Amino acid sequence: MSLDKETVARIARLARLKVPEEELAPLAGELSGIFAWIEQLNEVDTNNVEPMSSVSDVTLPMRADKVTDGGIAAKVLANAPGGAVFLDPSDKNAGGFFTVPKVVE
Amino acid sequence: MTALTDLTIAQLTSALSKKETSAVEVAEAHLAKLDEHRALNAFITETPDKAREMAKASDARRASGEAGLLEGVPLAIKDLFCNEGVQTTAASNILKGFVPQYESTVTANLWKSGAVMVGKTNLDEFAMGSSNMTSHFGGVENPWKRRGDNRKLVPGGSSGGSAAAVAAHMVPGSTGTDTGGSIRQPAAFCGIVGLKPTYGRCSRWGVVAFASSLDQPGPFARTVEDTALLLQAMSGHDPKDSTSAPLPVPDFAAATRNPDIRGMKVGIPKEYRVDGTSEEIVDLWSKGMEMLKAAGAEPVEVSLPHTKYALPAYYIVAPAECSSNLARYDGVRFGLRVPGKDLTELYENTRGAGFGKETRRRILIGTYVLSAGYYDAYYKKAQQIRALIARDFKQAFEKCDVLLTPTAPTAAFAAGERMDDPVTMYLNDMFTIPASMAGLPGISVPAGLDKDGLPLGLQLIGRAFDEETLLRAAAALEKAAAFVSRPAGY
């Protein structure tokens, strides 16, 4: 499997990852090398083998559909990189918002 | 009297309980070592004020008659565990300025048992690497050097800072996380003990996620008994991690005292004899088996036929999960934000500037293998191979109680060596990844020195949730190998 520059640009776009134009070709080479090495998996016959998604054979536990915490808006927003906007600055746990650039014109 | 920084965790807690020293004194002695060896770059964030405050509280608890399992023991925490109010970076620029508002379960368990935090250790970015060279904060230097050669060596990775800090006696123990070998390989490179527990033994809640079906927190220490003590404190069922096992925590340390391995069957997987492994390591592996045999164990040759496919399958599964997990770093809710003309450009700019080269590479691999049209050919295939690897181990454990293998194919290498090609670097984890894929516990025990005077480790692999047998075998190996060397100058 060989990846070209265009494919790398396409997956970078899917991953929302800005990759400078000059890095596309070297990355295509590296990734092609990795995928060529991964190709050896095709030697293994996996017909009728159930894919393993988890090593724990524990059934995922269920819990009651109840709110177990809340009222911590100040903590939730504490790391907001664009700065948060609070509904009531004197009571930050009353709620607030993350800020992003304008999405809808 | 022995220096406080030369005591093991078991010795420290004993000295503290006999009032021969105080948690404050112990903390000060170790903080002085952090100062002395800062050039190793083992820590991203030091927390001396917190250490002093916690040590004082520990002394007060002890004076009032309360003492936890690790009362007054200073520990270093891999900077992948969230600590409330302490910057947590995962060694990435994208978490710039991130201060968690909550404490990970594993570290909360450690503090509950009386341990004292001295700082957050350096690692490969998002725990992706085997050399600690991918950290945004620069590589960590291994305290060990080749005899007559002054070149800096890597401590291994990804938990390189945690391993180097223990090897340099800056702390008697530390935490790491192991996805494909990130505890065991640095333990081997630094001449200490490192244990990856069974997947589900330690809670992953509050640990920055890399590959969720593989990630598992675990301890580093200088002895097997200390490693068991740390594991005991770290373990336990946590409802906040749905993959955390609802099992009681055994007295792990008891398994390491006067280890009796008579009649224990030790499997030697023939597929681990691979080209590219240094001859000295192959020799040490045979010697290790002889030591266990002399202690009463019985060697059994076993076969794990899909061993060679574990590594390429891992490099589908781990990047796929990484690309999904790392989708959360979008510049909106926490961490770095690089503005753009619209929201999409904000995402792309933030992630382009925030992630380092290896992390970007793995996100791209993961995105590709999960993308439309490729899912079955890559991800499903890898999961099927994973099932075959797990079956191999299951069959092998019908014939033996533990497996003995090398931990890594070589001793520590110099910074810059083997950086030319990603696949060469990935090969470093060939002996540790199969057990990770099967979710099994593994431990690396220092067992000898190579001709250059560098430590070499042997790995023992156990059955799921049978860390006690694993620790018993490890303690027997430790006793027989009698590894006492330490890096010159530390």
Coordinates of C-alpha atoms in Angstrom, one line a residue:
Chain A
M1 CA 0.0 0.0 0.0
S2 CA 1.5 3.3 -1.1
L3 CA 0.1 6.6 0.0
D4 CA 0.5 9.7 -2.2
K5 CA 0.6 13.3 -1.3
E6 CA -3.1 13.9 -2.1
T7 CA -4.2 11.0 0.2
V8 CA -2.1 12.4 3.1
A9 CA -3.7 15.9 2.5
R10 CA -7.1 14.3 2.5
I11 CA -6.7 12.4 5.7
A12 CA -5.1 15.4 7.3
R13 CA -8.2 17.3 6.4
L14 CA -10.4 14.5 7.9
A15 CA -8.3 14.7 11.1
R16 CA -8.6 18.5 11.2
L17 CA -4.8 18.7 11.2
K18 CA -2.9 21.4 9.4
V19 CA 0.1 19.9 7.7
P20 CA 2.3 22.3 5.8
E21 CA 2.6 21.6 2.0
E22 CA 6.3 20.8 2.2
E23 CA 5.7 18.1 4.8
L24 CA 3.1 16.2 2.7
A25 CA 5.6 14.3 0.5
P26 CA 7.9 13.2 3.3
L27 CA 4.9 12.1 5.3
A28 CA 3.5 10.1 2.4
G29 CA 6.9 8.3 2.2
E30 CA 6.9 7.5 5.9
L31 CA 3.3 6.4 6.1
S32 CA 3.8 4.2 3.0
G33 CA 6.8 2.5 4.7
I34 CA 4.6 1.9 7.8
F35 CA 1.8 0.5 5.8
A36 CA 4.1 -1.7 3.7
W37 CA 5.3 -3.2 7.0
I38 CA 1.8 -3.7 8.2
E39 CA 0.9 -5.6 5.0
Q40 CA 2.4 -8.7 6.6
L41 CA -0.8 -9.1 8.5
N42 CA -2.3 -10.4 5.2
E43 CA -0.3 -13.6 5.7
V44 CA -2.6 -14.5 8.6
D45 CA -5.9 -16.4 7.8
T46 CA -8.5 -14.6 9.9
N47 CA -11.6 -16.2 8.4
N48 CA -14.2 -17.0 11.0
V49 CA -12.2 -15.2 13.7
E50 CA -14.3 -13.0 15.9
P51 CA -12.7 -9.5 16.1
M52 CA -11.6 -8.6 19.7
S53 CA -12.6 -5.1 20.7
S54 CA -11.8 -5.5 24.4
V55 CA -9.7 -7.7 26.5
S56 CA -11.9 -7.6 29.6
D57 CA -14.6 -10.2 29.5
V58 CA -16.5 -8.2 32.1
T59 CA -19.9 -7.1 30.8
L60 CA -20.2 -3.3 30.9
P61 CA -22.0 -2.4 34.1
M62 CA -25.3 -0.6 34.0
R63 CA -26.3 2.2 36.4
A64 CA -29.4 4.1 37.1
D65 CA -30.0 7.0 34.6
K66 CA -29.7 9.7 37.3
V67 CA -27.8 12.9 37.5
T68 CA -24.9 12.2 39.9
D69 CA -23.1 15.6 39.9
G70 CA -23.6 19.1 38.6
G71 CA -23.4 22.7 39.7
I72 CA -19.7 22.9 38.8
A73 CA -19.9 25.2 35.8
A74 CA -16.9 27.2 37.2
K75 CA -14.7 24.0 37.1
V76 CA -16.0 23.0 33.7
L77 CA -15.1 26.4 32.2
A78 CA -11.9 26.9 34.2
N79 CA -9.6 26.0 31.3
A80 CA -11.6 27.6 28.5
P81 CA -8.8 28.9 26.1
G82 CA -10.9 31.7 24.7
G83 CA -12.1 32.8 28.1
A84 CA -15.6 31.8 29.4
V85 CA -18.7 33.9 29.6
F86 CA -20.7 33.4 32.8
L87 CA -24.5 34.0 33.1
D88 CA -23.9 35.5 36.5
P89 CA -20.4 36.6 37.2
S90 CA -21.1 36.6 41.0
D91 CA -22.1 33.0 40.9
K92 CA -20.0 31.2 38.3
N93 CA -21.6 27.8 39.0
A94 CA -24.9 29.2 37.8
G95 CA -23.8 28.4 34.2
G96 CA -21.8 29.9 31.4
F97 CA -20.4 29.4 27.9
F98 CA -17.2 28.5 26.0
T99 CA -16.5 31.1 23.4
V100 CA -15.7 30.3 19.7
P101 CA -15.3 32.3 16.5
K102 CA -18.6 33.2 14.8
V103 CA -20.0 30.0 13.2
V104 CA -23.2 31.3 11.6
E105 CA -23.2 34.5 9.6
Chain B
M1 CA 23.2 5.6 58.7
T2 CA 22.1 4.9 55.1
A3 CA 21.0 8.1 53.3
L4 CA 17.2 8.5 53.3
T5 CA 17.3 8.5 49.5
D6 CA 18.9 5.1 49.4
L7 CA 16.1 3.5 51.4
T8 CA 13.4 1.4 49.7
I9 CA 9.7 2.1 50.2
A10 CA 9.5 -0.8 52.7
Q11 CA 12.5 0.5 54.6
L12 CA 11.2 4.1 54.6
T13 CA 7.8 3.1 56.0
S14 CA 9.5 1.0 58.6
A15 CA 11.9 3.9 59.6
L16 CA 8.9 6.3 59.7
S17 CA 6.9 4.0 61.9
K18 CA 9.8 3.6 64.3
K19 CA 10.0 7.5 64.4
E20 CA 13.6 7.2 63.2
T21 CA 12.8 10.0 60.7
S22 CA 9.8 12.1 59.7
A23 CA 7.9 12.5 56.4
V24 CA 9.1 16.1 56.3
E25 CA 12.8 15.0 56.5
V26 CA 12.2 12.3 53.9
A27 CA 10.6 14.8 51.5
E28 CA 13.4 17.3 52.0
A29 CA 16.1 14.7 51.2
H30 CA 14.3 13.7 48.0
L31 CA 13.6 17.3 47.0
A32 CA 17.3 18.0 47.4
K33 CA 17.9 15.1 44.8
L34 CA 15.5 16.8 42.4
D35 CA 17.6 19.9 42.7
E36 CA 20.9 18.0 42.3
H37 CA 19.8 16.1 39.2
R38 CA 17.6 18.6 37.4
A39 CA 19.8 18.3 34.3
L40 CA 18.3 14.8 33.7
N41 CA 15.1 16.7 32.7
A42 CA 13.1 13.9 34.4
F43 CA 10.4 16.3 35.6
I44 CA 8.1 18.7 33.7
T45 CA 6.7 20.2 36.9
E46 CA 8.2 20.0 40.4
T47 CA 5.8 20.5 43.3
P48 CA 8.0 21.1 46.3
D49 CA 5.4 23.2 48.2
K50 CA 2.8 20.6 47.8
A51 CA 5.3 17.9 48.9
R52 CA 6.2 19.8 52.1
E53 CA 2.5 20.4 52.8
M54 CA 1.6 16.8 52.2
A55 CA 4.6 15.5 54.3
K56 CA 3.6 17.7 57.2
A57 CA 0.0 16.4 57.0
S58 CA 1.4 12.8 56.9
D59 CA 3.5 13.4 60.0
A60 CA 0.4 14.7 61.7
R61 CA -1.6 11.7 60.7
R62 CA 1.1 9.4 62.0
A63 CA 1.3 11.3 65.3
S64 CA -2.4 10.7 65.7
G65 CA -2.0 7.0 65.2
E66 CA -3.2 6.8 61.6
A67 CA -0.8 5.5 59.0
G68 CA -1.7 4.4 55.5
L69 CA 0.3 1.8 53.5
L70 CA 2.5 4.4 51.9
E71 CA 2.4 6.9 54.8
G72 CA 5.1 9.6 54.2
V73 CA 6.6 8.0 51.0
P74 CA 7.5 10.6 48.3
L75 CA 6.4 9.7 44.8
A76 CA 6.7 11.1 41.3
I77 CA 3.7 11.0 39.0
K78 CA 3.9 10.6 35.2
D79 CA 2.5 13.9 33.7
L80 CA -0.3 11.9 32.1
F81 CA -2.3 11.6 35.4
C82 CA -4.5 14.6 36.2
N83 CA -3.8 16.2 39.5
E84 CA -6.2 18.8 40.8
G85 CA -4.7 22.2 40.6
V86 CA -1.4 21.1 39.1
Q87 CA -0.5 21.7 35.5
T88 CA -0.9 18.5 33.5
T89 CA 0.7 18.5 30.0
A90 CA 1.0 14.9 28.6
A91 CA 4.3 16.4 27.3
S92 CA 2.3 18.1 24.6
N93 CA 2.1 21.8 23.5
I94 CA -1.7 21.3 22.9
L95 CA -2.3 21.0 26.7
K96 CA -0.5 24.3 27.3
G97 CA -1.9 26.0 30.4
F98 CA -4.2 23.1 31.3
V99 CA -4.8 22.8 35.0
P100 CA -7.1 19.8 35.9
Q101 CA -10.1 20.5 38.2
Y102 CA -10.1 16.9 39.4
E103 CA -7.8 14.2 40.6
S104 CA -7.2 10.8 38.8
T105 CA -8.5 7.8 40.7
V106 CA -5.0 6.2 40.9
T107 CA -3.3 9.2 42.3
A108 CA -6.2 9.8 44.7
N109 CA -5.7 6.3 45.9
L110 CA -2.0 6.9 46.5
W111 CA -2.7 10.1 48.5
K112 CA -5.3 8.3 50.5
S113 CA -2.6 5.7 51.5
G114 CA -0.4 8.6 52.7
A115 CA 2.0 9.1 49.8
V116 CA 3.6 12.5 49.1
M117 CA 3.8 14.0 45.6
V118 CA 7.1 15.7 44.6
G119 CA 6.3 16.4 40.9
K120 CA 5.1 15.4 37.5
T121 CA 7.5 13.5 35.3
N122 CA 8.5 13.9 31.7
L123 CA 7.3 11.4 29.0
D124 CA 6.9 10.9 25.3
E125 CA 4.1 13.2 24.0
F126 CA 0.8 11.6 24.8
A127 CA 2.8 8.5 25.8
M128 CA 3.7 7.8 22.2
G129 CA 7.3 6.7 21.9
S130 CA 10.0 4.4 23.2
S131 CA 12.8 6.9 23.9
N132 CA 11.2 10.0 25.6
M133 CA 12.5 12.0 22.6
T134 CA 9.0 13.1 21.4
S135 CA 8.3 15.2 24.6
H136 CA 7.5 18.8 23.8
F137 CA 9.7 19.6 26.9
G138 CA 12.8 17.9 25.5
G139 CA 14.1 14.4 26.1
V140 CA 15.1 12.8 29.5
E141 CA 18.6 11.7 30.1
N142 CA 19.1 8.2 31.4
P143 CA 21.3 8.3 34.6
W144 CA 23.2 5.3 33.2
K145 CA 26.1 5.7 30.8
R146 CA 28.1 3.2 28.7
R147 CA 31.4 2.6 30.4
G148 CA 34.1 5.0 29.0
D149 CA 31.5 6.7 26.8
N150 CA 30.1 10.1 27.8
R151 CA 27.2 10.1 25.4
K152 CA 23.8 10.7 26.8
L153 CA 21.5 7.7 26.6
V154 CA 17.7 7.6 26.5
P155 CA 15.7 6.3 29.5
G156 CA 13.3 4.5 27.2
G157 CA 9.7 5.5 26.9
S158 CA 7.1 6.5 27.2
S159 CA 7.4 6.7 31.0
G160 CA 11.0 7.8 30.8
G161 CA 11.0 10.5 33.4
S162 CA 9.4 8.3 36.0
A163 CA 12.0 5.5 35.4
A164 CA 15.0 7.9 35.4
A165 CA 13.7 9.6 38.6
V166 CA 13.6 6.3 40.4
A167 CA 17.0 5.1 39.0
A168 CA 18.6 8.4 40.1
H169 CA 17.2 8.1 43.6
M170 CA 15.1 11.3 43.3
V171 CA 12.2 9.2 44.5
P172 CA 11.8 5.6 45.7
G173 CA 8.8 5.0 43.5
S174 CA 6.7 6.5 40.7
T175 CA 3.7 5.9 38.5
G176 CA 3.7 5.2 34.8
T177 CA 1.3 4.1 32.2
D178 CA 1.9 1.2 29.8
T179 CA 0.1 0.9 26.4
G180 CA 2.6 -1.2 24.5
G181 CA 5.6 -1.4 26.9
S182 CA 5.8 2.2 28.3
I183 CA 6.5 0.9 31.8
R184 CA 8.4 -2.3 31.2
Q185 CA 10.9 -1.0 28.5
P186 CA 12.0 2.1 30.5
A187 CA 12.3 0.0 33.7
A188 CA 14.7 -2.3 31.7
F189 CA 16.7 0.7 30.3
C190 CA 17.1 2.3 33.7
G191 CA 17.8 -0.8 35.8
I192 CA 14.7 -0.8 38.0
V193 CA 11.5 -2.7 38.4
G194 CA 8.4 -1.8 36.4
L195 CA 5.0 -3.5 36.4
K196 CA 2.1 -3.3 33.9
P197 CA -0.9 -4.7 35.7
T198 CA -3.7 -6.6 34.1
Y199 CA -5.9 -4.3 32.0
G200 CA -8.7 -3.3 34.4
R201 CA -6.7 -3.6 37.6
C202 CA -6.0 0.1 38.0
S203 CA -8.5 2.7 37.0
R204 CA -7.9 4.8 33.9
W205 CA -10.2 7.6 35.2
G206 CA -8.3 10.9 35.1
V207 CA -5.4 9.5 33.0
V208 CA -5.0 11.3 29.7
A209 CA -6.1 8.7 27.1
F210 CA -3.9 7.4 24.3
A211 CA -5.4 3.9 23.3
S212 CA -8.2 3.1 25.7
S213 CA -8.3 -0.7 25.1
L214 CA -4.6 -1.0 26.0
D215 CA -3.7 1.8 28.4
Q216 CA -3.0 0.7 32.0
P217 CA -1.4 2.6 34.9
G218 CA 1.3 0.9 36.9
P219 CA 4.2 1.4 39.3
F220 CA 8.0 1.8 39.1
A221 CA 10.3 1.1 42.1
R222 CA 13.8 -0.3 42.8
T223 CA 12.6 -3.6 44.3
V224 CA 9.8 -6.0 43.5
E225 CA 8.4 -5.7 47.0
D226 CA 8.1 -1.9 46.6
T227 CA 6.5 -2.3 43.2
A228 CA 3.9 -4.6 44.9
L229 CA 3.3 -2.1 47.7
L230 CA 2.6 0.7 45.1
L231 CA 0.4 -1.6 43.0
Q232 CA -1.6 -2.4 46.1
A233 CA -2.3 1.2 46.8
M234 CA -3.0 2.1 43.2
S235 CA -5.5 -0.7 42.5
G236 CA -9.1 -1.2 43.1
H237 CA -12.5 -1.1 41.4
D238 CA -13.6 2.3 40.2
P239 CA -17.2 2.8 39.0
K240 CA -16.0 5.9 37.1
D241 CA -14.0 3.6 34.7
S242 CA -16.4 1.0 33.1
T243 CA -13.5 -1.3 32.3
S244 CA -12.2 -1.3 35.9
A245 CA -12.5 -4.8 37.3
P246 CA -14.8 -5.3 40.2
L247 CA -12.3 -7.5 42.1
P248 CA -10.8 -7.3 45.5
V249 CA -7.2 -6.2 45.9
P250 CA -4.9 -9.0 47.2
D251 CA -2.0 -8.4 49.6
F252 CA 0.5 -8.1 46.7
A253 CA 3.5 -7.4 48.9
A254 CA 3.0 -10.6 50.8
A255 CA 3.5 -12.6 47.6
T256 CA 7.0 -11.1 47.3
R257 CA 8.3 -12.0 50.7
N258 CA 10.2 -15.3 50.9
P259 CA 9.0 -16.2 47.4
D260 CA 8.5 -20.0 47.0
I261 CA 8.4 -21.0 43.3
R262 CA 9.0 -24.7 43.8
G263 CA 7.0 -26.5 41.2
M264 CA 6.1 -23.3 39.3
K265 CA 6.0 -23.9 35.5
V266 CA 7.8 -21.1 33.6
G267 CA 7.0 -21.0 29.9
I268 CA 9.7 -20.0 27.4
P269 CA 8.0 -18.9 24.2
K270 CA 10.1 -20.1 21.3
E271 CA 8.9 -17.3 19.0
Y272 CA 10.7 -14.7 21.2
R273 CA 14.0 -15.9 19.8
V274 CA 14.1 -13.3 17.0
D275 CA 16.8 -11.9 14.9
G276 CA 18.0 -8.5 16.0
T277 CA 18.1 -9.3 19.7
S278 CA 21.5 -8.7 21.2
E279 CA 23.4 -11.9 22.0
E280 CA 23.9 -10.7 25.6
I281 CA 20.2 -10.5 26.1
V282 CA 19.6 -14.0 24.7
D283 CA 22.3 -15.2 27.2
L284 CA 20.8 -13.4 30.1
W285 CA 17.4 -14.9 29.2
S286 CA 18.9 -18.4 29.5
K287 CA 20.6 -17.4 32.7
G288 CA 17.3 -16.1 34.1
M289 CA 15.7 -19.5 33.3
E290 CA 18.6 -21.3 35.1
M291 CA 18.1 -19.1 38.1
L292 CA 14.4 -19.8 38.3
K293 CA 15.1 -23.5 37.8
A294 CA 17.7 -23.4 40.7
A295 CA 14.9 -22.0 42.9
G296 CA 12.7 -24.9 42.1
A297 CA 10.7 -23.8 39.0
E298 CA 10.3 -26.0 36.0
P299 CA 11.0 -24.7 32.5
V300 CA 8.4 -25.5 29.8
E301 CA 8.8 -24.6 26.1
V302 CA 5.6 -23.0 24.8
S303 CA 4.5 -21.6 21.5
L304 CA 2.9 -18.2 20.8
P305 CA 2.6 -18.6 17.0
H306 CA 1.2 -15.1 16.3
T307 CA 3.9 -13.2 18.2
K308 CA 5.4 -11.5 15.1
Y309 CA 2.0 -10.1 14.1
A310 CA 1.4 -8.4 17.4
L311 CA 3.6 -5.4 16.6
P312 CA 2.0 -4.5 13.2
A313 CA -1.5 -5.2 14.6
Y314 CA -0.7 -2.9 17.5
Y315 CA 0.3 -0.1 15.0
I316 CA -3.3 -0.3 13.6
V317 CA -5.2 -0.6 16.9
A318 CA -3.2 2.0 18.9
P319 CA -3.2 4.8 16.3
A320 CA -6.9 4.1 15.5
E321 CA -7.8 4.6 19.2
C322 CA -5.4 7.5 19.5
S323 CA -6.9 9.4 16.5
S324 CA -10.4 9.0 18.2
N325 CA -9.2 10.0 21.7
L326 CA -7.2 12.9 20.5
A327 CA -10.2 14.4 18.6
R328 CA -11.1 16.1 21.8
Y329 CA -8.1 18.5 21.5
D330 CA -9.9 21.1 19.4
G331 CA -8.9 24.4 21.0
V332 CA -12.4 25.1 22.3
R333 CA -12.7 23.8 25.8
F334 CA -9.1 23.6 27.2
G335 CA -5.5 23.8 26.2
L336 CA -3.9 25.6 23.3
R337 CA -6.0 27.7 20.9
V338 CA -4.6 29.0 17.6
P339 CA -7.1 31.3 15.9
G340 CA -8.3 30.9 12.4
K341 CA -10.7 32.7 10.0
D342 CA -13.5 30.2 10.9
L343 CA -14.1 27.3 13.3
T344 CA -12.6 24.6 10.9
E345 CA -9.4 26.7 10.5
L346 CA -9.3 27.2 14.3
Y347 CA -9.3 23.4 14.7
E348 CA -6.7 22.8 12.0
N349 CA -4.4 25.5 13.2
T350 CA -4.7 24.5 16.9
R351 CA -4.0 20.8 16.2
G352 CA -1.3 21.5 13.6
A353 CA 0.6 23.7 16.1
G354 CA -0.3 21.7 19.2
F355 CA 0.7 18.2 18.3
G356 CA 4.3 17.1 17.7
K357 CA 5.6 15.0 14.8
E358 CA 5.0 11.5 16.1
T359 CA 1.6 12.3 17.5
R360 CA 0.6 13.8 14.1
R361 CA 1.9 10.7 12.3
R362 CA -0.2 8.4 14.6
I363 CA -3.3 10.5 14.2
L364 CA -2.9 10.3 10.4
I365 CA -2.4 6.5 10.5
G366 CA -5.4 6.1 12.8
T367 CA -7.6 8.4 10.7
Y368 CA -6.6 6.5 7.5
V369 CA -7.3 3.0 8.9
L370 CA -10.7 4.0 10.2
S371 CA -11.7 5.9 7.1
A372 CA -14.4 4.7 4.7
G373 CA -13.4 1.7 2.7
Y374 CA -10.4 0.7 4.8
Y375 CA -12.0 -0.2 8.1
D376 CA -12.3 -3.9 7.4
A377 CA -8.9 -4.2 5.7
Y378 CA -7.1 -2.7 8.6
Y379 CA -9.0 -2.2 11.9
K380 CA -11.1 -5.3 11.7
K381 CA -8.2 -7.4 10.6
A382 CA -6.1 -6.1 13.5
Q383 CA -8.8 -6.9 16.0
Q384 CA -9.0 -10.4 14.6
I385 CA -5.3 -10.9 14.9
R386 CA -5.6 -9.5 18.5
A387 CA -8.1 -12.3 19.2
L388 CA -5.5 -14.9 17.9
I389 CA -2.8 -13.4 20.0
A390 CA -5.0 -13.6 23.1
R391 CA -5.8 -17.2 22.2
D392 CA -2.1 -18.1 21.9
F393 CA -1.5 -16.9 25.5
K394 CA -4.6 -18.7 26.8
Q395 CA -3.3 -22.0 25.3
A396 CA 0.3 -21.3 26.6
F397 CA -1.1 -20.7 30.1
E398 CA -2.6 -24.2 30.1
K399 CA 1.0 -25.5 30.2
C400 CA 2.6 -22.9 32.5
D401 CA 2.1 -20.4 35.3
V402 CA 4.2 -17.5 34.0
L403 CA 6.2 -16.7 30.9
L404 CA 9.8 -15.5 30.9
T405 CA 11.1 -13.4 28.0
P406 CA 13.5 -10.5 27.5
T407 CA 12.0 -7.0 28.1
A408 CA 13.6 -5.2 25.2
P409 CA 15.8 -6.4 22.3
T410 CA 18.7 -4.0 23.3
A411 CA 20.0 -2.0 26.2
A412 CA 19.4 1.8 26.3
F413 CA 20.6 3.6 23.2
A414 CA 21.9 7.1 22.6
A415 CA 19.6 10.0 21.8
G416 CA 19.4 10.3 18.1
E417 CA 20.3 6.6 17.4
R418 CA 17.5 4.8 15.6
M419 CA 15.5 7.9 15.0
D420 CA 15.8 7.7 11.2
D421 CA 12.9 5.4 10.6
P422 CA 9.7 5.1 12.6
V423 CA 9.5 1.3 12.2
T424 CA 13.0 0.7 13.7
M425 CA 11.9 2.6 16.8
Y426 CA 8.6 0.7 17.0
L427 CA 10.6 -2.6 17.0
N428 CA 11.9 -1.8 20.5
D429 CA 8.5 -2.9 21.9
M430 CA 8.4 -6.3 20.2
F431 CA 8.6 -8.2 23.4
T432 CA 6.2 -6.1 25.4
I433 CA 3.4 -5.5 22.9
P434 CA 2.0 -9.1 22.7
A435 CA 1.1 -9.1 26.4
S436 CA -0.4 -5.6 26.0
M437 CA -2.6 -6.8 23.2
A438 CA -3.9 -9.6 25.4
G439 CA -4.3 -7.3 28.4
L440 CA -2.0 -9.5 30.5
P441 CA 0.2 -8.3 33.4
G442 CA 3.9 -8.1 32.8
I443 CA 6.9 -7.0 35.0
S444 CA 10.5 -6.1 34.1
V445 CA 13.1 -7.1 36.6
P446 CA 16.8 -5.9 36.3
A447 CA 18.8 -9.0 35.9
G448 CA 22.3 -8.1 34.7
L449 CA 24.7 -5.7 33.0
D450 CA 25.9 -5.8 29.4
K451 CA 29.5 -5.5 28.3
D452 CA 29.2 -1.7 28.4
G453 CA 27.9 -1.7 31.9
L454 CA 24.3 -1.0 31.0
P455 CA 21.4 -2.7 32.8
L456 CA 19.3 -5.4 31.1
G457 CA 15.9 -6.5 32.1
L458 CA 13.9 -9.7 31.9
Q459 CA 10.2 -9.7 31.6
L460 CA 7.7 -12.1 33.3
I461 CA 4.2 -12.3 31.9
G462 CA 1.3 -13.6 34.0
R463 CA -2.3 -14.8 33.7
A464 CA -5.0 -12.1 33.8
F465 CA -5.5 -10.9 37.4
D466 CA -2.9 -13.2 38.7
E467 CA -0.3 -10.5 39.7
E468 CA 0.4 -12.5 42.8
T469 CA 2.0 -15.4 41.0
L470 CA 3.8 -12.9 38.7
L471 CA 5.2 -11.0 41.7
R472 CA 6.2 -14.2 43.4
A473 CA 8.2 -15.3 40.3
A474 CA 9.6 -11.7 40.0
A475 CA 10.8 -11.7 43.6
A476 CA 12.5 -15.1 43.1
L477 CA 14.2 -13.8 40.0
E478 CA 15.3 -10.6 41.7
K479 CA 16.7 -12.6 44.7
A480 CA 18.7 -14.9 42.4
A481 CA 19.9 -12.2 40.0
A482 CA 21.0 -10.0 43.0
F483 CA 21.2 -6.9 40.9
V484 CA 22.8 -4.2 43.0
S485 CA 24.5 -2.0 40.5
R486 CA 23.5 1.7 40.3
P487 CA 24.4 4.4 37.8
A488 CA 27.7 6.0 38.6
G489 CA 27.2 9.4 40.3
Y490 CA 23.7 8.7 41.4

